[in-house]
CSV table of N, CA and C in Angstrom, one decimal:
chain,number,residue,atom,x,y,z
Y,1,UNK,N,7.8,-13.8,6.1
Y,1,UNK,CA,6.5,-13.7,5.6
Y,1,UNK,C,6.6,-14.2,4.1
Y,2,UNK,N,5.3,-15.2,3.7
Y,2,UNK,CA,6.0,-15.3,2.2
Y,2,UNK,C,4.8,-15.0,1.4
Y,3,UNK,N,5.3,-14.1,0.6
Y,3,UNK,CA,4.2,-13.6,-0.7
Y,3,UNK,C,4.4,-14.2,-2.1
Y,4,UNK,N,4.8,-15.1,-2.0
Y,4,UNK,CA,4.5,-15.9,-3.3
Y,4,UNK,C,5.1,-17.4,-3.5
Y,5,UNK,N,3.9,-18.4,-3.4
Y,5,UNK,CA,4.6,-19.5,-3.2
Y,5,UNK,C,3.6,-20.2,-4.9
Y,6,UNK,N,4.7,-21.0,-5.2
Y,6,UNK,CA,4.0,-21.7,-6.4
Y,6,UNK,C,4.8,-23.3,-6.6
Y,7,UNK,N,4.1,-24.5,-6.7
Y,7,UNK,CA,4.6,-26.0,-7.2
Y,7,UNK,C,4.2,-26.0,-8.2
Y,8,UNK,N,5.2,-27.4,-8.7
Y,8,UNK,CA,5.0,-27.5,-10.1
Y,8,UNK,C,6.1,-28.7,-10.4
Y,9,UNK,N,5.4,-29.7,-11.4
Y,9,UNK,CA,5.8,-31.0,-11.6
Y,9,UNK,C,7.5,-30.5,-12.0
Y,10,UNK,N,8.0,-31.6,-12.0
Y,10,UNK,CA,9.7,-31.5,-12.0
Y,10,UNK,C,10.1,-31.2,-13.1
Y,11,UNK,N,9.1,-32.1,-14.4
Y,11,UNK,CA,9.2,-31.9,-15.8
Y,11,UNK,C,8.8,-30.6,-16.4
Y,12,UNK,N,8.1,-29.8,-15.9
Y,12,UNK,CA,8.0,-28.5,-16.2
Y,12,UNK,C,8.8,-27.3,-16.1
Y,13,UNK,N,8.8,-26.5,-17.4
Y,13,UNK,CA,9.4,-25.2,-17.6
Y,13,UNK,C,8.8,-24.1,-17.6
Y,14,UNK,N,9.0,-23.9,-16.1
Y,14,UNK,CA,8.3,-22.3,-15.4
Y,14,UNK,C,8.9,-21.1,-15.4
Y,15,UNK,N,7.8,-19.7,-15.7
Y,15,UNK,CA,8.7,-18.7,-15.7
Y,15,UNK,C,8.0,-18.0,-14.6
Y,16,UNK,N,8.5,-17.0,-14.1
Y,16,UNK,CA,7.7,-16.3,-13.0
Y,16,UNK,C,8.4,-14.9,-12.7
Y,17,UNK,N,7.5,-14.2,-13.2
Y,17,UNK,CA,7.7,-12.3,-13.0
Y,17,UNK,C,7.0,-11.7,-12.8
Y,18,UNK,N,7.7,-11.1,-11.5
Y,18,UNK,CA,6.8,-9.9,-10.4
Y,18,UNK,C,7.9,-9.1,-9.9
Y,19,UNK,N,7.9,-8.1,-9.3
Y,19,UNK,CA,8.5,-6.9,-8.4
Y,19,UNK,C,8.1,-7.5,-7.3
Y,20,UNK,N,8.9,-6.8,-6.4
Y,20,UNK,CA,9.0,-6.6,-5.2
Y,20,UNK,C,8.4,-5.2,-4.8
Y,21,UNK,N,7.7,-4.7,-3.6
Y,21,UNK,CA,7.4,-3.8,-3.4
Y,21,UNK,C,8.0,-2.9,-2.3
Y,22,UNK,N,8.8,-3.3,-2.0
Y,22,UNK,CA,10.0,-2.5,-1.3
Y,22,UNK,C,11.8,-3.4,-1.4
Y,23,UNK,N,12.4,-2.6,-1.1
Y,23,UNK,CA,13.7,-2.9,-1.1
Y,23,UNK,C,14.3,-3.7,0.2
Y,24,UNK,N,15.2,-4.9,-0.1
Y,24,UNK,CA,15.3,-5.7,1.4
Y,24,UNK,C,15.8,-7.1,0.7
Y,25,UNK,N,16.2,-8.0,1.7
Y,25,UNK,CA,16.6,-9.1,1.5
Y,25,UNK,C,15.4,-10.1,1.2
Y,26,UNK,N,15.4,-10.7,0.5
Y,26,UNK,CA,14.4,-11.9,-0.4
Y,26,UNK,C,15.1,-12.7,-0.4
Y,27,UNK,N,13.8,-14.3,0.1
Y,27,UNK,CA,15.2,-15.6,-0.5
Y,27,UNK,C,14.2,-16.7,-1.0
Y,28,UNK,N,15.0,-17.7,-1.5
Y,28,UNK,CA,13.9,-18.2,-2.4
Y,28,UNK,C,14.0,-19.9,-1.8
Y,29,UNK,N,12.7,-20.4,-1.6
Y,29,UNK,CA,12.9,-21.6,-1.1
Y,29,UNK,C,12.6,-22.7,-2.0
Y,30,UNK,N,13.3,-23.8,-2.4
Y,30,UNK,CA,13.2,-25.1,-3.0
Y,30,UNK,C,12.9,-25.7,-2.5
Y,31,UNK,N,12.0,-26.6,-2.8
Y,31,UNK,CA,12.1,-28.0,-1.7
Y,31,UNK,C,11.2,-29.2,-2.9
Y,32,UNK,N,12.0,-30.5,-2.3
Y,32,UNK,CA,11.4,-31.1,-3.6
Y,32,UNK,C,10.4,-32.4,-2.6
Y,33,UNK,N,10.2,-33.5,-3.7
Y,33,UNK,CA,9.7,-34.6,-3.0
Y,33,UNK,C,10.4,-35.9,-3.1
Y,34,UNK,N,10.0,-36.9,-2.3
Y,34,UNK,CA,10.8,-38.3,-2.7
Y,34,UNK,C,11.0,-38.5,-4.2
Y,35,UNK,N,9.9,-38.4,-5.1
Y,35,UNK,CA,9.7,-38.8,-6.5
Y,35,UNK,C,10.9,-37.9,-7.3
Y,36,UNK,N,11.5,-36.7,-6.6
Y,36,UNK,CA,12.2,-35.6,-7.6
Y,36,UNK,C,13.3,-36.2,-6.6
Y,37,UNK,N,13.9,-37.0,-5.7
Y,37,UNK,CA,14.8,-36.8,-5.4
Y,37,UNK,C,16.2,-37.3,-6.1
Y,38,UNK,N,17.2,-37.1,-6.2
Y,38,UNK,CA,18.8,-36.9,-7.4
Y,38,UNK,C,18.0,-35.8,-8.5
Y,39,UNK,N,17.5,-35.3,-9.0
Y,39,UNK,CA,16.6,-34.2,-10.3
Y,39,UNK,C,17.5,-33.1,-9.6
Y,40,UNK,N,17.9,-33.0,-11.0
Y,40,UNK,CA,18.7,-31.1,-11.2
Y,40,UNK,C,18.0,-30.5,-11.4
Y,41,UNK,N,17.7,-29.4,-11.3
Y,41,UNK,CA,17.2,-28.0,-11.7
Y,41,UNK,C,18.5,-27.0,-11.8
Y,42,UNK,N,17.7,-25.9,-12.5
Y,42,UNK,CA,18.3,-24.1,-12.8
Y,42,UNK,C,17.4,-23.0,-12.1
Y,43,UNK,N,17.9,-22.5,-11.9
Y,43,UNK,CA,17.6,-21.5,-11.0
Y,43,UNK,C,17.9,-20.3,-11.7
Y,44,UNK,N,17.5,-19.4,-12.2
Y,44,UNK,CA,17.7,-18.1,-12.6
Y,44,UNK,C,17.1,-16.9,-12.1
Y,45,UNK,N,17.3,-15.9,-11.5
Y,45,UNK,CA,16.9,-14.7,-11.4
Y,45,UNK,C,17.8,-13.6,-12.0
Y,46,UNK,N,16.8,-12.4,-12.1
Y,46,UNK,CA,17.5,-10.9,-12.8
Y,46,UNK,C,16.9,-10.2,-11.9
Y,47,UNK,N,17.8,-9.2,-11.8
Y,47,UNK,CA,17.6,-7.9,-11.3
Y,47,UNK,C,17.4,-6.5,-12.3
Y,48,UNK,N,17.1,-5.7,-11.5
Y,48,UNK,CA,16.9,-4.2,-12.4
Y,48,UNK,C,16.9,-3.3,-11.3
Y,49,UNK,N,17.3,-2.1,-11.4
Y,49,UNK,CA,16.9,-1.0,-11.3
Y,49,UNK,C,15.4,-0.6,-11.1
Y,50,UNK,N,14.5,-0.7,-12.1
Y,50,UNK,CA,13.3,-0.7,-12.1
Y,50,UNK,C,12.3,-1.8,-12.7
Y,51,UNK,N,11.5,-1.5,-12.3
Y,51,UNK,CA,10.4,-3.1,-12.1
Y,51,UNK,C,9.5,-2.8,-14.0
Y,52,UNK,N,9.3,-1.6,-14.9
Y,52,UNK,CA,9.2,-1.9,-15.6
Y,52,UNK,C,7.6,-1.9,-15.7
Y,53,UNK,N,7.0,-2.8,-15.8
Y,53,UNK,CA,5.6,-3.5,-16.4
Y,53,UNK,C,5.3,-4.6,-15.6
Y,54,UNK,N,6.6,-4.9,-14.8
Y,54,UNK,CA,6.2,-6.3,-14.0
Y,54,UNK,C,5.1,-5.9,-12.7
Y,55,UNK,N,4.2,-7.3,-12.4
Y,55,UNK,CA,3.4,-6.7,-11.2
Y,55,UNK,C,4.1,-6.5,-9.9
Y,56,UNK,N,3.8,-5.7,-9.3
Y,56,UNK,CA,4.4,-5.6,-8.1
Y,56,UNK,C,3.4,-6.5,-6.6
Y,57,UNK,N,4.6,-7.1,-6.1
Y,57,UNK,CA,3.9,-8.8,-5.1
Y,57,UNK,C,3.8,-7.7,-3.5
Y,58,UNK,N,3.3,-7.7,-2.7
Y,58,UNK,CA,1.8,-8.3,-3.4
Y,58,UNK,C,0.3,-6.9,-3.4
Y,59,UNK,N,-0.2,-8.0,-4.1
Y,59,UNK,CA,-1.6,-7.2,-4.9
Y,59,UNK,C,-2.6,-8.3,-4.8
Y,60,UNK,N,-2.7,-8.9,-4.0
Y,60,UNK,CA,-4.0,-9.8,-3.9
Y,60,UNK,C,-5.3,-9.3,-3.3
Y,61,UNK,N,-5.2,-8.1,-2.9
Y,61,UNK,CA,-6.4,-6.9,-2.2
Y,61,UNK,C,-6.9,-5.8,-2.3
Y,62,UNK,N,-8.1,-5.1,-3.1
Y,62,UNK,CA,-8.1,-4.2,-3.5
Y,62,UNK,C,-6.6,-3.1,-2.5
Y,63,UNK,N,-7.1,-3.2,-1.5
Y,63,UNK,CA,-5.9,-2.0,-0.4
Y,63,UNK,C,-4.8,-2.5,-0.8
Y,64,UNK,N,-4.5,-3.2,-1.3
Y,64,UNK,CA,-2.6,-3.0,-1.8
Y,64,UNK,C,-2.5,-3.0,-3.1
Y,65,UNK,N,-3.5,-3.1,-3.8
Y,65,UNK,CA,-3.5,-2.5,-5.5
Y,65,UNK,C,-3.3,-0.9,-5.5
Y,66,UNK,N,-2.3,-0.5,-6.2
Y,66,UNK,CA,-2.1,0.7,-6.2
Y,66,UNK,C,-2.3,1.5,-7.9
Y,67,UNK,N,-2.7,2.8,-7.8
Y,67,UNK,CA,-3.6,3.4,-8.6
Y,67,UNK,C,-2.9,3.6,-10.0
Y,68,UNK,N,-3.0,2.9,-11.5
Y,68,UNK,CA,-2.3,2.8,-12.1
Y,68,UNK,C,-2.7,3.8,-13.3
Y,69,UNK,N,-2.1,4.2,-13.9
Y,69,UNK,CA,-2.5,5.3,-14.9
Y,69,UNK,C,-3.0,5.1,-16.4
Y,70,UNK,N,-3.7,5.0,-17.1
Y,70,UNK,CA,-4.2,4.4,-18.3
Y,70,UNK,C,-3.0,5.0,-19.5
Y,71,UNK,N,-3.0,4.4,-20.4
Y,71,UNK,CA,-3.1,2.7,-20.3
Y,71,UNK,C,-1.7,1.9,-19.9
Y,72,UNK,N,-2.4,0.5,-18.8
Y,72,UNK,CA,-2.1,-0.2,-18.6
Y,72,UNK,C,-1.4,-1.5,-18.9
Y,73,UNK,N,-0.2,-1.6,-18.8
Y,73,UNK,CA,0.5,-2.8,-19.4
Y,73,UNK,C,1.4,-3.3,-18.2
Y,74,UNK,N,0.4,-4.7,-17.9
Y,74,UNK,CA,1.1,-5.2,-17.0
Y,74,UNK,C,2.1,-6.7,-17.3
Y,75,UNK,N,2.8,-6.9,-16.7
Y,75,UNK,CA,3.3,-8.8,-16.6
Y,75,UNK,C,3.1,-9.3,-15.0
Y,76,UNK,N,2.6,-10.7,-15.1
Y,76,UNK,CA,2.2,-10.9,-13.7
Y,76,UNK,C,1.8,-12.5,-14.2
Y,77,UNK,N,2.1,-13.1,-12.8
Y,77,UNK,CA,1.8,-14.4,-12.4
Y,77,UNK,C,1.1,-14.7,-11.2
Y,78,UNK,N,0.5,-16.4,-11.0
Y,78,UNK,CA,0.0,-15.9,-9.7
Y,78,UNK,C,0.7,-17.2,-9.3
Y,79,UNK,N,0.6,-17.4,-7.5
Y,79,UNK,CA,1.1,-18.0,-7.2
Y,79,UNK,C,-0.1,-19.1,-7.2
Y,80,UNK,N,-0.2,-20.1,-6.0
Y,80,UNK,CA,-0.8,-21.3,-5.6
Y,80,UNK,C,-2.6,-21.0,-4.8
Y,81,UNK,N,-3.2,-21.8,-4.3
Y,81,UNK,CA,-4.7,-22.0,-4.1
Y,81,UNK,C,-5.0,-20.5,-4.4
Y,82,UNK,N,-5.5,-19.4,-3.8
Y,82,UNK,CA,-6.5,-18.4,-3.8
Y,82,UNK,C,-5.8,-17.1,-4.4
Y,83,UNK,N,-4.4,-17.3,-4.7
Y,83,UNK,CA,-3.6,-16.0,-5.5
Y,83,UNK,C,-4.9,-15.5,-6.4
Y,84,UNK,N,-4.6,-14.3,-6.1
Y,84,UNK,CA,-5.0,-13.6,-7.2
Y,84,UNK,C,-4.4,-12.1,-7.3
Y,85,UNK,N,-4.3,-11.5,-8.3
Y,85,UNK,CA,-3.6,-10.2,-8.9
Y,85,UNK,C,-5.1,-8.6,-9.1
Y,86,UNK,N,-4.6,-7.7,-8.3
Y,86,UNK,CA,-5.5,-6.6,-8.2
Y,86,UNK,C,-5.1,-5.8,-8.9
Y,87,UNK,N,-5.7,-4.9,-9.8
Y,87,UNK,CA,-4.9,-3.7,-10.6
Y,87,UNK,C,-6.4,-2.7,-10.4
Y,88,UNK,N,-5.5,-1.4,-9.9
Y,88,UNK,CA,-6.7,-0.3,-9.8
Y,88,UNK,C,-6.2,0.6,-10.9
Y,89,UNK,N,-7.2,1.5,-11.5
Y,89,UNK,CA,-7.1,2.4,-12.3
Y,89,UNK,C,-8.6,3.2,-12.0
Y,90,UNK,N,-8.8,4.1,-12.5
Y,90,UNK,CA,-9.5,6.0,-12.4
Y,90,UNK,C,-9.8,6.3,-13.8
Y,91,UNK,N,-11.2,6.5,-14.2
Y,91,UNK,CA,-11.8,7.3,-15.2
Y,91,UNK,C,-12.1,8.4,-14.9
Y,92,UNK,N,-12.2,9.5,-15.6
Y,92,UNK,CA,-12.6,11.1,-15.2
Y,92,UNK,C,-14.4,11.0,-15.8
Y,93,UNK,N,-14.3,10.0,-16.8
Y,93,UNK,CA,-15.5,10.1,-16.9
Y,93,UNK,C,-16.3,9.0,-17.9
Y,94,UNK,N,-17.9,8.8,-17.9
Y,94,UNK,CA,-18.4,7.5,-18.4
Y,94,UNK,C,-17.4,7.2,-19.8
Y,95,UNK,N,-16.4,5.8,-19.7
Y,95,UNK,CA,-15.5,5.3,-21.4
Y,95,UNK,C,-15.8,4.1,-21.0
Y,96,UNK,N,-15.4,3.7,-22.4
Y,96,UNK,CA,-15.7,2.1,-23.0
Y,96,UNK,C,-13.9,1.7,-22.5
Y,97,UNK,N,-14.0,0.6,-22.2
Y,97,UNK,CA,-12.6,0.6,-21.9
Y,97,UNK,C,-12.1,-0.9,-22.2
Y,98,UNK,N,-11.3,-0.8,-23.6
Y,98,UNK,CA,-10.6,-2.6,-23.7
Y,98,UNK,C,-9.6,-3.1,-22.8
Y,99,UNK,N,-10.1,-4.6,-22.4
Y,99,UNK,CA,-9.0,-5.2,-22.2
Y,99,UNK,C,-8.9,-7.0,-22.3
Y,100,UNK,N,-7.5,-6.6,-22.2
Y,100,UNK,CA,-6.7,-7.3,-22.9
Y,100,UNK,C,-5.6,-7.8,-22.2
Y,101,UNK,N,-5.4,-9.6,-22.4
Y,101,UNK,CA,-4.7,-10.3,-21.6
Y,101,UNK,C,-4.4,-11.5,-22.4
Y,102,UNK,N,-3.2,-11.8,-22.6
Y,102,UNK,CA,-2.9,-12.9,-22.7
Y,102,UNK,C,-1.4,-13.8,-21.9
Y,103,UNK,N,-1.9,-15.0,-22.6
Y,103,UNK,CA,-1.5,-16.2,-21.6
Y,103,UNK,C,0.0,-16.5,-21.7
Y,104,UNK,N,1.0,-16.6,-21.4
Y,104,UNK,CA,2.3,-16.9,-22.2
Y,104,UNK,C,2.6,-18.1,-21.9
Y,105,UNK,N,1.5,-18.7,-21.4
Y,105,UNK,CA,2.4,-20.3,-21.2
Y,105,UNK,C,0.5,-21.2,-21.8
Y,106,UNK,N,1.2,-22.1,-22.2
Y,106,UNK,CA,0.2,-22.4,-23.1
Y,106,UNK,C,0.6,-24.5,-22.7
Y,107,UNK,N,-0.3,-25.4,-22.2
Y,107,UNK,CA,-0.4,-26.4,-21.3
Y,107,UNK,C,-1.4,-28.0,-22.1
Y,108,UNK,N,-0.7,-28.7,-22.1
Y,108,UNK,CA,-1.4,-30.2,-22.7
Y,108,UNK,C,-2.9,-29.9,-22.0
Y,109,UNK,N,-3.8,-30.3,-22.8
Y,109,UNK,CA,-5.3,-30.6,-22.7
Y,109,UNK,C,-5.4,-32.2,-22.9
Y,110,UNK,N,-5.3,-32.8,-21.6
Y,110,UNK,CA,-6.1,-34.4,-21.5
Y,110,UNK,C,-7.3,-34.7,-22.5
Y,111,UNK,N,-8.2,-33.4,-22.3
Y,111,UNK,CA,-9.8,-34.0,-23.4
Y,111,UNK,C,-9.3,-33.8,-25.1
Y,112,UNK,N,-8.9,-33.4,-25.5
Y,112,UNK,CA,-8.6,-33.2,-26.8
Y,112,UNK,C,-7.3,-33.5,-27.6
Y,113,UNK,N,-6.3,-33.9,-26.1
Y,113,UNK,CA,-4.5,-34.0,-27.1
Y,113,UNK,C,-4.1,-33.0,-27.3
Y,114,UNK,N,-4.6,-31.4,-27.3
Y,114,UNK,CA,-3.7,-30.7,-28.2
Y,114,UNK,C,-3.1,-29.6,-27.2
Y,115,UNK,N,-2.3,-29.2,-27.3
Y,115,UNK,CA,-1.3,-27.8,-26.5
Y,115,UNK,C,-2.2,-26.5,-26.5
Y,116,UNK,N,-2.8,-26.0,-25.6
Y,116,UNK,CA,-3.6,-25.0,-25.5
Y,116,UNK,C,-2.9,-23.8,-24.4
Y,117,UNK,N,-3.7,-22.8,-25.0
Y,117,UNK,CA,-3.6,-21.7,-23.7
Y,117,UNK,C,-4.4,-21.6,-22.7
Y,118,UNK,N,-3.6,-21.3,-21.4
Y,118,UNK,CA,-4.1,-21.0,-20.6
Y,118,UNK,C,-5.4,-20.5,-20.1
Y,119,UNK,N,-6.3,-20.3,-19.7
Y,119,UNK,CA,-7.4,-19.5,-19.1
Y,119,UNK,C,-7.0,-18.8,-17.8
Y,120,UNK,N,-7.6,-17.9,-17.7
Y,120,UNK,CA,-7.3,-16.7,-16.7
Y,120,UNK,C,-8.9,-16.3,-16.3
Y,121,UNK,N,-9.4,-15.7,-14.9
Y,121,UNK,CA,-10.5,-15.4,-14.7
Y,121,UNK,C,-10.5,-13.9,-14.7
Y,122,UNK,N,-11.0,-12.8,-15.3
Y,122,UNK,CA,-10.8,-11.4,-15.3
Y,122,UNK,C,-12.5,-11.0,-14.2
Y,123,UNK,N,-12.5,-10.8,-13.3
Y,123,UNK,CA,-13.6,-9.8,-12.5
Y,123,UNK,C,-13.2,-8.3,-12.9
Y,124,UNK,N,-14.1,-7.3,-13.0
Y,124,UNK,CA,-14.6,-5.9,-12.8
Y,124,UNK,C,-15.0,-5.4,-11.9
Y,125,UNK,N,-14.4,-4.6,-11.2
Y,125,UNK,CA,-15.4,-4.0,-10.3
Y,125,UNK,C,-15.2,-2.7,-10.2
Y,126,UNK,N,-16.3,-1.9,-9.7
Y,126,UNK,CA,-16.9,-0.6,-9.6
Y,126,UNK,C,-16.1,-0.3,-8.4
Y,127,UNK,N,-15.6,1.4,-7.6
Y,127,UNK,CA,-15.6,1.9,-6.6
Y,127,UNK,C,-15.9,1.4,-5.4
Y,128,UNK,N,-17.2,0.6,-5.1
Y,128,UNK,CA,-17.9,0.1,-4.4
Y,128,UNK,C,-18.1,-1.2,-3.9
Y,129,UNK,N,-17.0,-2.1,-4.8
Y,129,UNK,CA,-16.9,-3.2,-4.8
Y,129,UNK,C,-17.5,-4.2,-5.7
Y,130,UNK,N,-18.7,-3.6,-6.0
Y,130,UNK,CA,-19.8,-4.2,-7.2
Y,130,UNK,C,-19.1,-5.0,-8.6
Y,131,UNK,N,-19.4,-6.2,-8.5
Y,131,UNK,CA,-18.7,-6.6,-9.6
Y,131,UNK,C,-19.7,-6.4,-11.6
Y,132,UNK,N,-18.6,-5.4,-12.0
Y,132,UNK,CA,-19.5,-5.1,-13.5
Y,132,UNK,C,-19.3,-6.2,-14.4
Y,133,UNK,N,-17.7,-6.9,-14.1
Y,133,UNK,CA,-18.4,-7.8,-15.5
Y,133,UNK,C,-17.5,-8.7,-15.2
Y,134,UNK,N,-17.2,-9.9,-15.5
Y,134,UNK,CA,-16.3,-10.9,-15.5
Y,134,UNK,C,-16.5,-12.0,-16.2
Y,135,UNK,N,-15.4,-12.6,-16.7
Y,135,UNK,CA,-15.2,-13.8,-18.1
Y,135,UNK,C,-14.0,-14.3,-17.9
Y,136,UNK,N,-13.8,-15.5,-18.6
Y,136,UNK,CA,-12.1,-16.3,-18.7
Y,136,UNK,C,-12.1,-15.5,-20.1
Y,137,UNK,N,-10.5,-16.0,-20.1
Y,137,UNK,CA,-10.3,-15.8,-21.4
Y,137,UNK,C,-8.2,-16.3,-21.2
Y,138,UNK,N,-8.2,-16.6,-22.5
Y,138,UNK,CA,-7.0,-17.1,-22.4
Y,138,UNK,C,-6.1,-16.3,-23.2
Y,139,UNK,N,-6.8,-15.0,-24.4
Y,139,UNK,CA,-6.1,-14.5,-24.9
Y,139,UNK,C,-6.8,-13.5,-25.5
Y,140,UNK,N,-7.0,-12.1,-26.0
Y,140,UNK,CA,-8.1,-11.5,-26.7
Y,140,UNK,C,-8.3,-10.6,-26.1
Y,141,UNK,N,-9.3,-9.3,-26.9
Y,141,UNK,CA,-9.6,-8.5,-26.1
Y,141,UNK,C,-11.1,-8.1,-25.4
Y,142,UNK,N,-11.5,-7.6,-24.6
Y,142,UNK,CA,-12.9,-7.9,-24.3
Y,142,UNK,C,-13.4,-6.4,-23.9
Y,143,UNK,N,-14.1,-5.5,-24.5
Y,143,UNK,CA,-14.7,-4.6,-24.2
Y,143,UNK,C,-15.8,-4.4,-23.0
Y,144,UNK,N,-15.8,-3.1,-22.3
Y,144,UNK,CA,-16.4,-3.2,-21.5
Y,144,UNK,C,-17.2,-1.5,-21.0
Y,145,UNK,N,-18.1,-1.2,-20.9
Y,145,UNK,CA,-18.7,0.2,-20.8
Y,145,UNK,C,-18.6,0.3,-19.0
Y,146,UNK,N,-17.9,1.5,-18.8
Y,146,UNK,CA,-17.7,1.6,-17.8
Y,146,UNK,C,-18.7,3.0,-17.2
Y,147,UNK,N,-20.2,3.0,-17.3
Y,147,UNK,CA,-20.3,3.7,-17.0
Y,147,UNK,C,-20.8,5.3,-16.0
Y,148,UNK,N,-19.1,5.2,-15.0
Y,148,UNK,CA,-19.4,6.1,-14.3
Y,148,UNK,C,-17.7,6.4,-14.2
Y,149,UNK,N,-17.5,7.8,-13.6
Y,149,UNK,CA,-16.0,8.0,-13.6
Y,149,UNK,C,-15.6,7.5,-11.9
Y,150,UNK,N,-14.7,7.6,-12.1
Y,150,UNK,CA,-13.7,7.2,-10.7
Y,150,UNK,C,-12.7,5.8,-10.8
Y,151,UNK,N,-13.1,5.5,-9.7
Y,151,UNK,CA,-12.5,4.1,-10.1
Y,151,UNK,C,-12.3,3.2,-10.0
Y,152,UNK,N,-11.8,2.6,-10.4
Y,152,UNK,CA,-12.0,0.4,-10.5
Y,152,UNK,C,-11.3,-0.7,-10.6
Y,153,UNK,N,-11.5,-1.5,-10.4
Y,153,UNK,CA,-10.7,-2.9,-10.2
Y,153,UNK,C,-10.8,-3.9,-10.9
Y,154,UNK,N,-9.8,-4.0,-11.4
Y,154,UNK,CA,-8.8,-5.3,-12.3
Y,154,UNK,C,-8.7,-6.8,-11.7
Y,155,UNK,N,-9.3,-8.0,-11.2
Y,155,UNK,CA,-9.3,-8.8,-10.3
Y,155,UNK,C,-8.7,-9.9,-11.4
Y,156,UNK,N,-7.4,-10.1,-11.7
Y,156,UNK,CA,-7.2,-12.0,-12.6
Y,156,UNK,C,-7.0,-12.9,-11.6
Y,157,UNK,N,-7.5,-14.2,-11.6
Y,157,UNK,CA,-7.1,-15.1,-10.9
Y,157,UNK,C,-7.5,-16.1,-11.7
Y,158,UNK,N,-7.2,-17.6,-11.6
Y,158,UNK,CA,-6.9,-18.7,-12.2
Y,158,UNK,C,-8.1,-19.4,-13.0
Y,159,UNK,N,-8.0,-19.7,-14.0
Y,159,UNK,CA,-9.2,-20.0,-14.9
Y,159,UNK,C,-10.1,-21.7,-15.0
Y,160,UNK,N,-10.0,-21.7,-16.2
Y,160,UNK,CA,-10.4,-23.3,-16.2
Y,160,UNK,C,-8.9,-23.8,-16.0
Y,161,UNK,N,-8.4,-23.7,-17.4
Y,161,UNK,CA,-7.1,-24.3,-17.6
Y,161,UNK,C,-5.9,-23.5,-17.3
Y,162,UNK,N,-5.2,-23.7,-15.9
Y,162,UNK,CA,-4.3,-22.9,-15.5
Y,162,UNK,C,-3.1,-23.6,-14.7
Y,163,UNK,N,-2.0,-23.6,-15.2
Y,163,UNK,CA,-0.9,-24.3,-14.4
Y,163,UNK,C,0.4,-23.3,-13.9
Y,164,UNK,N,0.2,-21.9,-14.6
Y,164,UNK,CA,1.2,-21.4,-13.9
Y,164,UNK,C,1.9,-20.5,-14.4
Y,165,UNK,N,1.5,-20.1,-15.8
Y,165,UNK,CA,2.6,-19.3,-16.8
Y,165,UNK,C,2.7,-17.5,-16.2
Y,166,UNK,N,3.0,-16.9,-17.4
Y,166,UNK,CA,2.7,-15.6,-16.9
Y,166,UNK,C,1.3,-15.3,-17.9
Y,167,UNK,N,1.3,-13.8,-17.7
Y,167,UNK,CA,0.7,-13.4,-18.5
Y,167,UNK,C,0.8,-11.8,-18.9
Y,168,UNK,N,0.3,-11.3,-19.8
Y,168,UNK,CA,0.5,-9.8,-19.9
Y,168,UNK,C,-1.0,-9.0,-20.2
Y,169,UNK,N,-1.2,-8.3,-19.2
Y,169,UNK,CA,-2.5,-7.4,-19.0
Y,169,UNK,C,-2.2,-6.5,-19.6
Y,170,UNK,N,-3.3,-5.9,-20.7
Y,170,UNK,CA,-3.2,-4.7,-21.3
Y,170,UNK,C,-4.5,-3.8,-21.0
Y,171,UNK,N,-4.8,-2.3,-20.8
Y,171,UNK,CA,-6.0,-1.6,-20.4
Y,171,UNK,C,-6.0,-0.8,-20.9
Y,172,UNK,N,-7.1,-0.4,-21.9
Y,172,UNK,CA,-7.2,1.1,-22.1
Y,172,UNK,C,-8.3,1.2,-22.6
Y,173,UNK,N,-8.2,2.8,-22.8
Y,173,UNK,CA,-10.0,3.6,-23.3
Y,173,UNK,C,-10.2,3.4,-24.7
Y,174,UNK,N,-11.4,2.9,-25.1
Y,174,UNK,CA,-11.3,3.3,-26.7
Y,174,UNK,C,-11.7,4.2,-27.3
């Protein structure tokens, strides 16, 4: 079964950090095209003990987002067409809640020449599925009134300008 597939031109320097959500054998597949063929690459992976702040794969559905405790600091990437990254968390009661995300890979802009960041799409949603608020954003924080307790959904997935970096999710109450 594979939970995270992502391409990317040969010239590029990608990074990519997520957990696993259970323990087991993982293997990682390369495959290139005629245009990359004799092209070296590196290959690096780390291990740990513990996963840390990285997202755990996969989380593309509210049901496998698991209930995270304020405040939130995540690291996460997404993979290719419809990836997207779910983070649930729980209010006890009506808070204003920042958040905050930025882009760590930062990508040439064709219309202007210049090296920019990323964009990311952030959705909100209520218990119910109702979506409260959503915006891109490539770096910054964005406040949000959460008017009712229980709890809610974190939805990132790929923005205007997006090719693949990581990113780091931050959440909390103000």
């Amino acid at each position: 079964k594979t939970i995270f597939t992502r391409s990317f031109a040969a010239t590029d320097e990608q990074r990519f950090s997520f957990a696993f959500a259970s323990a087991g054998k993982y293997w990682v597949k390369l495959e290139g095209t005629p245009q990359t063929e004799g092209m070296s690459y590196q290959l690096e992976t780390t291990y740990g003990e513990t996963i840390g702040d990285l997202e755990v794969e996969p989380n593309d559905l509210p049901e496998n987002a698991a209930l995270l405790t304020l405040p939130i600091r995540k690291i996460g990437s997404l993979g290719e067409k419809s990836d997207k990254d779910v983070y649930r968390f729980a209010v006890v009661k009506p808070s204003l809640a920042e958040i905050r995300l930025e882009s760590s890979a930062r990508i040439f802009d064709g219309n202007s020449s210049e090296t920019v960041k990323e964009t990311w799409s952030i959705i909100v949603h209520n218990a119910n599925g109702d979506i409260m608020d959503s915006f891109l954003t490539g770096g910054g924080s964005h406040a949000l009134a959460l008017p009712t307790a229980g709890q809610h959904l974190i939805e990132i997935g790929k923005g205007i300008r997006w090719k693949g970096g990581d990113y780091e999710l931050n959440v909390s109450l103000a």
